XYZ file of C-alpha atoms in Angstrom:
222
model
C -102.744 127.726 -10.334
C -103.939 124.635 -11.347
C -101.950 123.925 -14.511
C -99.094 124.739 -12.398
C -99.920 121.350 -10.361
C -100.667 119.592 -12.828
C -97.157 120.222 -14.511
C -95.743 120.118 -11.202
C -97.231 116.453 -11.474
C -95.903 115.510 -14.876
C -92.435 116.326 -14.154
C -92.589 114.087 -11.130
C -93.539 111.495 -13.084
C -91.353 112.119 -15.543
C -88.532 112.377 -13.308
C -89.729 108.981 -11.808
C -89.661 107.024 -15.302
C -86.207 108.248 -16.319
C -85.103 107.056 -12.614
C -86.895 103.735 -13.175
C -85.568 103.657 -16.815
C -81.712 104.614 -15.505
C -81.678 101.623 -12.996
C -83.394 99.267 -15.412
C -80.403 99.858 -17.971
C -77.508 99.566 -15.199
C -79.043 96.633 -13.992
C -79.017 94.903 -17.843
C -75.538 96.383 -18.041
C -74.679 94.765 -14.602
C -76.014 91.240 -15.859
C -74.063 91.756 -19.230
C -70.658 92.519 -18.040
C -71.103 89.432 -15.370
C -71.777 87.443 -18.484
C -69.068 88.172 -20.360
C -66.572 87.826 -17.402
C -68.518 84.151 -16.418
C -67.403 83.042 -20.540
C -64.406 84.197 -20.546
C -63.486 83.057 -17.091
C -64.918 79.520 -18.326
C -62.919 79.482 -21.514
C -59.805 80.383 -19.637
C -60.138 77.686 -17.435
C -60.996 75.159 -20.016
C -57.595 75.654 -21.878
C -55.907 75.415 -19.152
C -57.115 72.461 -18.312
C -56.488 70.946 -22.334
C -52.784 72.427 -21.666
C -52.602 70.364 -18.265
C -53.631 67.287 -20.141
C -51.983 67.612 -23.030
C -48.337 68.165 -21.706
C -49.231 64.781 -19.223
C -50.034 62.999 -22.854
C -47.090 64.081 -24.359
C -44.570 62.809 -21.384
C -47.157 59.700 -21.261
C -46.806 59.536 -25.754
C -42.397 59.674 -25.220
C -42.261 57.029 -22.512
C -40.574 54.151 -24.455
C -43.461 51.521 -24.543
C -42.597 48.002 -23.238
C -44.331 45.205 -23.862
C -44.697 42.605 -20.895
C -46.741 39.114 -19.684
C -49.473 40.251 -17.027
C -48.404 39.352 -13.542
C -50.248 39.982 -10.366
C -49.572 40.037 -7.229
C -49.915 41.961 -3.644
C -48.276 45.026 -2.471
C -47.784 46.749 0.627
C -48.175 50.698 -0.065
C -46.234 52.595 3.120
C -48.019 55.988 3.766
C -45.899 59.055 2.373
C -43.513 60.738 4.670
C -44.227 63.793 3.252
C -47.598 65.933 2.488
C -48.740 65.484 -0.826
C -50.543 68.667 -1.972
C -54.100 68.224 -2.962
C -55.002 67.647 -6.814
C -56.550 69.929 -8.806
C -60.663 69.684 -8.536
C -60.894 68.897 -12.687
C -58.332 66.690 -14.085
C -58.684 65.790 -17.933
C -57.963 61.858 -18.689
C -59.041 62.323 -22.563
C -59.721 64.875 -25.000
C -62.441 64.622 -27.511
C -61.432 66.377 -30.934
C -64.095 66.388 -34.067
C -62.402 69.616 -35.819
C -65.515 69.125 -38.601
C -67.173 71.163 -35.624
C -64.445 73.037 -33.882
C -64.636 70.741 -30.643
C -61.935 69.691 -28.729
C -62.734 69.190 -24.951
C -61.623 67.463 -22.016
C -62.944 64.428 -20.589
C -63.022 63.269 -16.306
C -63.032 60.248 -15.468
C -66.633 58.406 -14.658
C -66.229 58.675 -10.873
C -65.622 62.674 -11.113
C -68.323 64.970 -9.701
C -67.867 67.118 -13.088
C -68.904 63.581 -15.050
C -71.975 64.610 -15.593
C -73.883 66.269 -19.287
C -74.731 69.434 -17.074
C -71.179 70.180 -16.352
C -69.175 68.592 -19.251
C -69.402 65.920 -21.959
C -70.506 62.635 -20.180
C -68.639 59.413 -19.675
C -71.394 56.532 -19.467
C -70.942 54.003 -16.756
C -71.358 51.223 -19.848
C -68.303 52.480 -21.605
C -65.541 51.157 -22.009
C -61.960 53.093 -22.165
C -60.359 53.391 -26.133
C -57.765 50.835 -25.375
C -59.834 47.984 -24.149
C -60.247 45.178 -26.858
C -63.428 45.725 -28.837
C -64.838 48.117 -26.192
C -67.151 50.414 -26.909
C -66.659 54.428 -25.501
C -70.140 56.293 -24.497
C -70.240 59.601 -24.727
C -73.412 62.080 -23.761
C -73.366 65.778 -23.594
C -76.034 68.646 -24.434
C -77.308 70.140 -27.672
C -79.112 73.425 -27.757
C -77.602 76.794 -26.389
C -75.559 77.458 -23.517
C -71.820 76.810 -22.309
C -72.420 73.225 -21.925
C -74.355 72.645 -24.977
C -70.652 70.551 -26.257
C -72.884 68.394 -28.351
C -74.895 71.473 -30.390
C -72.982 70.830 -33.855
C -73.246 67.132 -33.520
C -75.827 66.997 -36.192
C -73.543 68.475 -39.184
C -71.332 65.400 -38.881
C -71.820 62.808 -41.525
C -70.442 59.044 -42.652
C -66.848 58.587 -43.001
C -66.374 62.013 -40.860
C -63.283 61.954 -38.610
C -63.855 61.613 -34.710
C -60.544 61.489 -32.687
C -59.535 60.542 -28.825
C -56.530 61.175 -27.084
C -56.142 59.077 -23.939
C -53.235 57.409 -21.926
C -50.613 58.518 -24.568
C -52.601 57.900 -27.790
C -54.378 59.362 -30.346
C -57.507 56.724 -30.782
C -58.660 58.260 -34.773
C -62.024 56.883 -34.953
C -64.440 56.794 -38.405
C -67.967 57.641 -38.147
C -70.057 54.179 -39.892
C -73.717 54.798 -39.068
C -76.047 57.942 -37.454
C -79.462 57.249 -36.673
C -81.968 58.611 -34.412
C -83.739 56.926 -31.182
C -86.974 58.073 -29.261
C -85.770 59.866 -26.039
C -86.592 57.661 -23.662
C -84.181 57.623 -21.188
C -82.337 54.615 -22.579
C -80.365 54.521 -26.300
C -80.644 52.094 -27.706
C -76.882 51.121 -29.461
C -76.515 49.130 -32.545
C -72.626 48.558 -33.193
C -70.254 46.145 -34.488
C -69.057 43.661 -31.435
C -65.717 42.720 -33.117
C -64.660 46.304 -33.276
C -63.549 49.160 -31.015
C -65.888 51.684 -31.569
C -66.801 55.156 -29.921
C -70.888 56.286 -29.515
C -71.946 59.969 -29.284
C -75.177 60.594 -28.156
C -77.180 64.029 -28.085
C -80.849 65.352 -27.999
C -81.883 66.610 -31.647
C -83.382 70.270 -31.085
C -86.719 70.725 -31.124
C -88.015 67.186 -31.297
C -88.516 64.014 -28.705
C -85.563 62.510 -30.511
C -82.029 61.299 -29.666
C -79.044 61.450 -32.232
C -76.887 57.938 -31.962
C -73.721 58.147 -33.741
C -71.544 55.046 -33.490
C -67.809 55.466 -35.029
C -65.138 52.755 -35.379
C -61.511 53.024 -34.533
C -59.149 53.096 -37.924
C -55.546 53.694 -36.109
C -54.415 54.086 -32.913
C -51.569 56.283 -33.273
């Protein structure tokens, strides 16, 4: 009689772990399949949002180009008769492409809410945009893992690698001329040529308290 209860006992419990053990694996399957549906709804969106851009850059690129003297003056802007439907939240103005790396992605502008290294590739307030004279464009994102990790292959590019942006029509092709490191500090330092147009990429190197700065000058604008 008392063997009985005590195998009475170890089937309970066995029954009990192979519950526990059934609802442990649905609940890693659960987290999984959300995963996989988070990336891929993710990627989707981000090529539609590179298709959005680029078919505005195209229709921007055949627009005859005219060349005039700078005038300025006031305006008086009436108020639309119509309702203008709402923007999309995410609007591309630029498109990063390094294909070294595989990367090509979208840029906001610095006043967007998605301007930011935790949510996309970062515009710095100092920067200037590719076509002003001898300006200088900032760019920040994330190394490491993770969807927003733009910046992980950063470190695999080298001198004379080929950096390109397209923005307002243009393709700004860009040379890379010096990559050095920086103490993160919460300020990069940026050693560049003044007389040229150049483009800085900053990211975090893994694993260490240092910053990668690499500062590329524009060859053609094309």
């Amino acid at each position: 009689m008392q063997k009985r209860k005590i195998s009475n006992k170890k089937n309970k419990k066995n029954c009990l772990l192979l519950l526990v053990g059934f609802f442990l694996i649905l609940i890693s399957l659960t987290l999984t399949g959300f995963k996989i549906y988070e990336s891929k709804s993710n990627k989707e969106q981000e090529k539609e949002l590179k298709d959005n851009f680029y078919q505005e850059y195209e229709e921007i690129r055949n627009t005859p180009k005219i060349e005039f003297q700078e005038e300025i003056y006031d305006v008086v802007i009436e108020q639309p008769k119509e309702e203008i439907k709402p923007k999309r939240n995410i609007d591309y103005i630029g498109v990063l492409k390094i294909n070294k790396i595989n990367l090509e992605k979208g840029l906001v502008s610095k006043n967007s809410c998605y301007n930011n290294v935790n949510k996309n590739i970062q515009i710095l307030k100092e920067s200037d945009m590719p076509d002003v004279d001898k300006g200088n464009l900032i760019l920040a994102g994330h190394s490491g893992s993770g969807y927003t990790a733009f910046f992980k292959n950063l470190y695999k590019l080298k001198i004379n690698d080929d950096v390109s942006v397209f923005y307002n029509g243009y393709e700004y092709k860009y040379k890379i001329v010096n990559i050095y490191d920086i103490d993160k500090t919460g300020t990069a330092h940026i050693v560049r040529n003044a007389n040229k147009n150049t483009l800085t990429l900053i990211t975090c190197r893994e694993k260490t308290n240092k910053q990668i700065i690499i500062i590329c000058e524009l060859v053609e604008r094309g």
